[in-house]
Short mmCIF file of C-alpha atoms in Angstrom, two decimals:
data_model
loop_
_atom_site.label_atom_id
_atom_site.label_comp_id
_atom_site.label_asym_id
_atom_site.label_seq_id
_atom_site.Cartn_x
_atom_site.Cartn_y
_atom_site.Cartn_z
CA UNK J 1 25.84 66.38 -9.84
CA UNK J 2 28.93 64.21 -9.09
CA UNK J 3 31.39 67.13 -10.13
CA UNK J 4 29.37 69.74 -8.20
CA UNK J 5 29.44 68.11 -5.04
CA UNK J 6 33.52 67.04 -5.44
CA UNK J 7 33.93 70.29 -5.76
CA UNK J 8 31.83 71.84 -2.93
CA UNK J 9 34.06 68.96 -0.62
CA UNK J 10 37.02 70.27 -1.93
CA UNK J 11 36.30 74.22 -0.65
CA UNK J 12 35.86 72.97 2.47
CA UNK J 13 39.16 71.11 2.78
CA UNK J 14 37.66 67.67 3.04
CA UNK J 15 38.64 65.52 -0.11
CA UNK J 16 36.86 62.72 -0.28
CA UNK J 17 37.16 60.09 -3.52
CA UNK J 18 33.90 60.20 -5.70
CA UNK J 19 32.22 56.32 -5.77
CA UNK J 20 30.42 54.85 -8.79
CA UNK J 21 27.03 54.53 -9.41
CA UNK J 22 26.19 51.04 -8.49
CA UNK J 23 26.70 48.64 -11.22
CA UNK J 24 22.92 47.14 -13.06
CA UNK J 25 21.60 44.14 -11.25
CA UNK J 26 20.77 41.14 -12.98
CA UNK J 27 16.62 42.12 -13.32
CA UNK J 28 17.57 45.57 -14.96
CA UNK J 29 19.37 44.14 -17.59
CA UNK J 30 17.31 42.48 -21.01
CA UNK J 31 14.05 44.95 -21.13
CA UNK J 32 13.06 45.23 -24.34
CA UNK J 33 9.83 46.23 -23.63
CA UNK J 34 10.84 49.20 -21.02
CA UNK J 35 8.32 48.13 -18.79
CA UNK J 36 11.19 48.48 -15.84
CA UNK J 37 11.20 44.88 -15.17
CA UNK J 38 13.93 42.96 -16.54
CA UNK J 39 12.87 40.21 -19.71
CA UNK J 40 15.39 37.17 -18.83
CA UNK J 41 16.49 37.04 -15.19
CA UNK J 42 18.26 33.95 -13.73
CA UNK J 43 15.48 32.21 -11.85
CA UNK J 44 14.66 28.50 -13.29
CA UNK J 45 10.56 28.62 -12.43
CA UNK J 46 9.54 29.13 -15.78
CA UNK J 47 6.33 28.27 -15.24
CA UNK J 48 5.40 30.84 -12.67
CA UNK J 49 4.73 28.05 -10.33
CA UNK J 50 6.17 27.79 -6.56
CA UNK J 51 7.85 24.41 -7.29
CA UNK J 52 11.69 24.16 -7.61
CA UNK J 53 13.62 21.40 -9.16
CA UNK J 54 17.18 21.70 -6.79
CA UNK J 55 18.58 18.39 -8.45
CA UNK J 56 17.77 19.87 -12.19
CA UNK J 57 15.95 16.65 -13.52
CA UNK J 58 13.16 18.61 -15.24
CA UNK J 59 11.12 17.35 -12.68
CA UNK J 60 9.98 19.89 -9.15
CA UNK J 61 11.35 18.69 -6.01
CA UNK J 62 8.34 17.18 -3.67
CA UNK J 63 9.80 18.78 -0.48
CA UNK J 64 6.98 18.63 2.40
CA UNK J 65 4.95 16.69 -0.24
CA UNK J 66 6.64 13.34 -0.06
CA UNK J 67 5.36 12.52 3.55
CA UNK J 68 6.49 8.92 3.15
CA UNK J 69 9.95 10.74 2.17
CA UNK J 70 10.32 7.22 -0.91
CA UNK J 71 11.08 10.03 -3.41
CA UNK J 72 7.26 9.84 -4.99
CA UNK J 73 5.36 12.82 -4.52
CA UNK J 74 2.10 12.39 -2.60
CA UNK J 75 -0.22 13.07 -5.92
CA UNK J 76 1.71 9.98 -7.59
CA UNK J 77 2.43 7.84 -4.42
CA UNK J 78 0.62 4.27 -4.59
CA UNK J 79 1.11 3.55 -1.20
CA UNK J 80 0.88 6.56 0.96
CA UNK J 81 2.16 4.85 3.82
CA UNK J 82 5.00 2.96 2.83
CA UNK J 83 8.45 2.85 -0.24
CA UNK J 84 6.69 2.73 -3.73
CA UNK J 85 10.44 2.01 -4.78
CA UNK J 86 10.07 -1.88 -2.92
CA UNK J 87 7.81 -4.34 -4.00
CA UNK J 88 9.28 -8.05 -3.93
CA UNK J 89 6.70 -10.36 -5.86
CA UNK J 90 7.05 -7.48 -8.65
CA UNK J 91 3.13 -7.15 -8.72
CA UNK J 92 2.68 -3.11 -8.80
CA UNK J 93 1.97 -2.93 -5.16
CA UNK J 94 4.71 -2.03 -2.75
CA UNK J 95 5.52 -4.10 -0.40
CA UNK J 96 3.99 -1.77 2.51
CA UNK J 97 0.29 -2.22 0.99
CA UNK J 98 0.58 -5.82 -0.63
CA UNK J 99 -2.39 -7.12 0.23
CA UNK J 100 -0.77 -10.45 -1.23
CA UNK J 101 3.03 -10.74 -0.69
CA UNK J 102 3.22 -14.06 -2.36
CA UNK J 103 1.27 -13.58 -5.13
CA UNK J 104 -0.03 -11.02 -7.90
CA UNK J 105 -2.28 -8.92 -6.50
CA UNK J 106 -4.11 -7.95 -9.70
CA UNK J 107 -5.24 -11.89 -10.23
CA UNK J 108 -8.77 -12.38 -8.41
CA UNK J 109 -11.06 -14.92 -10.26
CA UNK J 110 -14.02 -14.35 -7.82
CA UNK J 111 -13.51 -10.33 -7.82
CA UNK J 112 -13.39 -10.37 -4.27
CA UNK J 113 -10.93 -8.52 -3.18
CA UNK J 114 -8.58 -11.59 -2.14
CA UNK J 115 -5.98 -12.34 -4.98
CA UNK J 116 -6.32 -15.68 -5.82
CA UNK J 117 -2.68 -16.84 -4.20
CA UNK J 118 -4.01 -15.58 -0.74
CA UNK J 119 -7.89 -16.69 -1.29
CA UNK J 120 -9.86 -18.45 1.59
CA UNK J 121 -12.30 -19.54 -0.70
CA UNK J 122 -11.40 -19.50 -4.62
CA UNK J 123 -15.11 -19.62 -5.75
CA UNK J 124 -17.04 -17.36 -3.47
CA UNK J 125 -16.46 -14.52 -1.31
CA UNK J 126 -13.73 -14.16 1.28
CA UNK J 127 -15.77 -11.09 3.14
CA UNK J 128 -18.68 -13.24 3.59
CA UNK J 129 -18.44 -14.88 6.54
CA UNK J 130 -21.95 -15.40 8.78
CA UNK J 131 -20.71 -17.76 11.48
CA UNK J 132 -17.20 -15.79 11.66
CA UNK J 133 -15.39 -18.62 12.04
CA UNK J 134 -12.67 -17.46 9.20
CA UNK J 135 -13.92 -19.66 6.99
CA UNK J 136 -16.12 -17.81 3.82
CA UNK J 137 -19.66 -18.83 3.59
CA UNK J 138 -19.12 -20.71 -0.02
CA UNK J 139 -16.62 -23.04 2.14
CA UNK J 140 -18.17 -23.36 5.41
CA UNK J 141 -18.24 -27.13 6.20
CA UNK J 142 -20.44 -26.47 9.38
CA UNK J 143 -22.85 -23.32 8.36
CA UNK J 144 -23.68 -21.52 12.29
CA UNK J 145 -20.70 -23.70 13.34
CA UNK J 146 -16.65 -23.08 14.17
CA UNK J 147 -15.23 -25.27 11.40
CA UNK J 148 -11.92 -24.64 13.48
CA UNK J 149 -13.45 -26.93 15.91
CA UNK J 150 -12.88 -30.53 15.65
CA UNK J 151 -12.39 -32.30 18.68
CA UNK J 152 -12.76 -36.18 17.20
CA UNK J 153 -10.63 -35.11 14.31
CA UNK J 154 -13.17 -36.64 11.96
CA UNK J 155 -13.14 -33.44 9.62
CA UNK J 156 -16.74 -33.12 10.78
CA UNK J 157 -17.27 -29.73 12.68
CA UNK J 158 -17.71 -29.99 16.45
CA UNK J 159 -21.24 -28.25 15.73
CA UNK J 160 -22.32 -30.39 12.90
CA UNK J 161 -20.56 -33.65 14.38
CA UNK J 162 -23.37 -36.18 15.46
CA UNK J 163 -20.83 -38.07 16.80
CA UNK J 164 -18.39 -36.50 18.96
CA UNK J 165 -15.04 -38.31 20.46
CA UNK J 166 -16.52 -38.46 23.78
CA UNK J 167 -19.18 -41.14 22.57
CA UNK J 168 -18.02 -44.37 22.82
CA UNK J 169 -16.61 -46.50 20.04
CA UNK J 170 -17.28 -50.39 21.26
CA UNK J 171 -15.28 -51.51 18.33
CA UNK J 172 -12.70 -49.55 17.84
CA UNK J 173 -13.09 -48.79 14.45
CA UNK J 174 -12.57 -45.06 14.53
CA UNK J 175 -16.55 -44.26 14.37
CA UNK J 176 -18.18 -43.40 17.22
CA UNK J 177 -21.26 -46.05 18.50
CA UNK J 178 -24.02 -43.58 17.92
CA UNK J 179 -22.62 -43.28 15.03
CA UNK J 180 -21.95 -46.68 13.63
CA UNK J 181 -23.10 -48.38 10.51
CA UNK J 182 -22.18 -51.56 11.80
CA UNK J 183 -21.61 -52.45 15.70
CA UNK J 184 -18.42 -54.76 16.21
CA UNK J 185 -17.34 -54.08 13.07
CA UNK J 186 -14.62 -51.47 10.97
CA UNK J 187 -16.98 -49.31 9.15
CA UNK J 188 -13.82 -48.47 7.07
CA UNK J 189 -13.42 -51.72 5.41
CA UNK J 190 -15.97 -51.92 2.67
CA UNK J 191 -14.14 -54.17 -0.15
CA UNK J 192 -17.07 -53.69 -2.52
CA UNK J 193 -17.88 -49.70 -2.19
CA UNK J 194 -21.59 -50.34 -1.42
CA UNK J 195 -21.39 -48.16 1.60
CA UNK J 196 -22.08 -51.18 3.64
CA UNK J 197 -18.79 -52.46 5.68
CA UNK J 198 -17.60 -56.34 5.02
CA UNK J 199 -18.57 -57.14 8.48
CA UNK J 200 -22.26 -56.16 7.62
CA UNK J 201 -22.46 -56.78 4.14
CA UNK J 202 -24.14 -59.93 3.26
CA UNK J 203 -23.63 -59.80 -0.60
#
């Protein structure tokens, strides 16, 4: 066909240089099995997949599937919203969703969700909390009361305190007069623990 056509160009006083058929590409090369399609080709998906590994570690790029861009693919990422890569008490949560920073968030005595190095209350439940004061039920000094609140400083509740600091205190002794175990005298001084102070205590 080539040698025809040179010819036919020639007559006609136009030479022009016959060109090579175009060399084999890559996928024609290889098939054993004449099937037309080539058996080895130079792609490195050998899986079939649509992943591609551009750094060659074995492992498929995450691409648009690393939205926190910390180099762990969504399906493995243990903090979705932060760098798996820091986590500074070395407890196996990242930093970004350490719900402890300070301590190990896998210790919790009282399984309630507050390791113990950042627990309210060590024996009972952190989430309960009826008089939401911040202060868990199994530790509530004043149940239905702020235990924040404390005006007399008497580490008696405002809402629990029978004796609040605007009652007087006649004797000075730190306890309020409503309050008093014994008028005119310091209910702190009790030299024999009977729960009777020396000023009242007739034994």
């Amino acid at each position: 066909m080539r040698t025809w056509l040179f010819s036919w160009i020639v007559a006609f006083g136009c030479v022009v240089q016959p060109q090579p058929d175009p060399p084999l590409r890559g996928d024609d090369v290889g098939d054993a099995d004449s099937d037309a399609d080539a058996d080895t080709d130079t792609d490195a998906d050998t899986d079939a997949d649509t992943d591609s590994d551009t750094d060659t570690d074995t492992e498929a790029d995450c691409g648009e599937f690393d939205s926190d861009a910390d180099g762990v693919c969504d399906a493995a990422d243990v903090c979705a919203e932060g760098d798996d890569t820091l986590d500074a008490d070395l407890d196996g949560a990242p930093d970004a969703c350490d719900l402890c920073p300070d301590g190990d968030d896998t210790l919790d005595a009282d399984a309630d969700g507050a390791p113990d190095a950042c627990d309210l209350c060590p024996d009972g439940d952190d989430a309960l909390d009826a008089d939401l004061d911040g202060v868990p039920d199994a530790c509530d000094v004043c149940e239905n009361g702020d235990d924040a609140l404390d005006t007399d400083a008497d580490g008696t509740p405002n809402a629990c305190d029978t004796c609040e600091d605007l009652d007087p205190d006649a004797d000075g002794d730190g306890v309020r007069d409503a309050c008093d175990i014994c008028e005119g005298g310091d209910d702190g001084a009790d030299a024999d623990g009977d729960g009777i102070p020396d000023a009242c205590d007739e034994a």
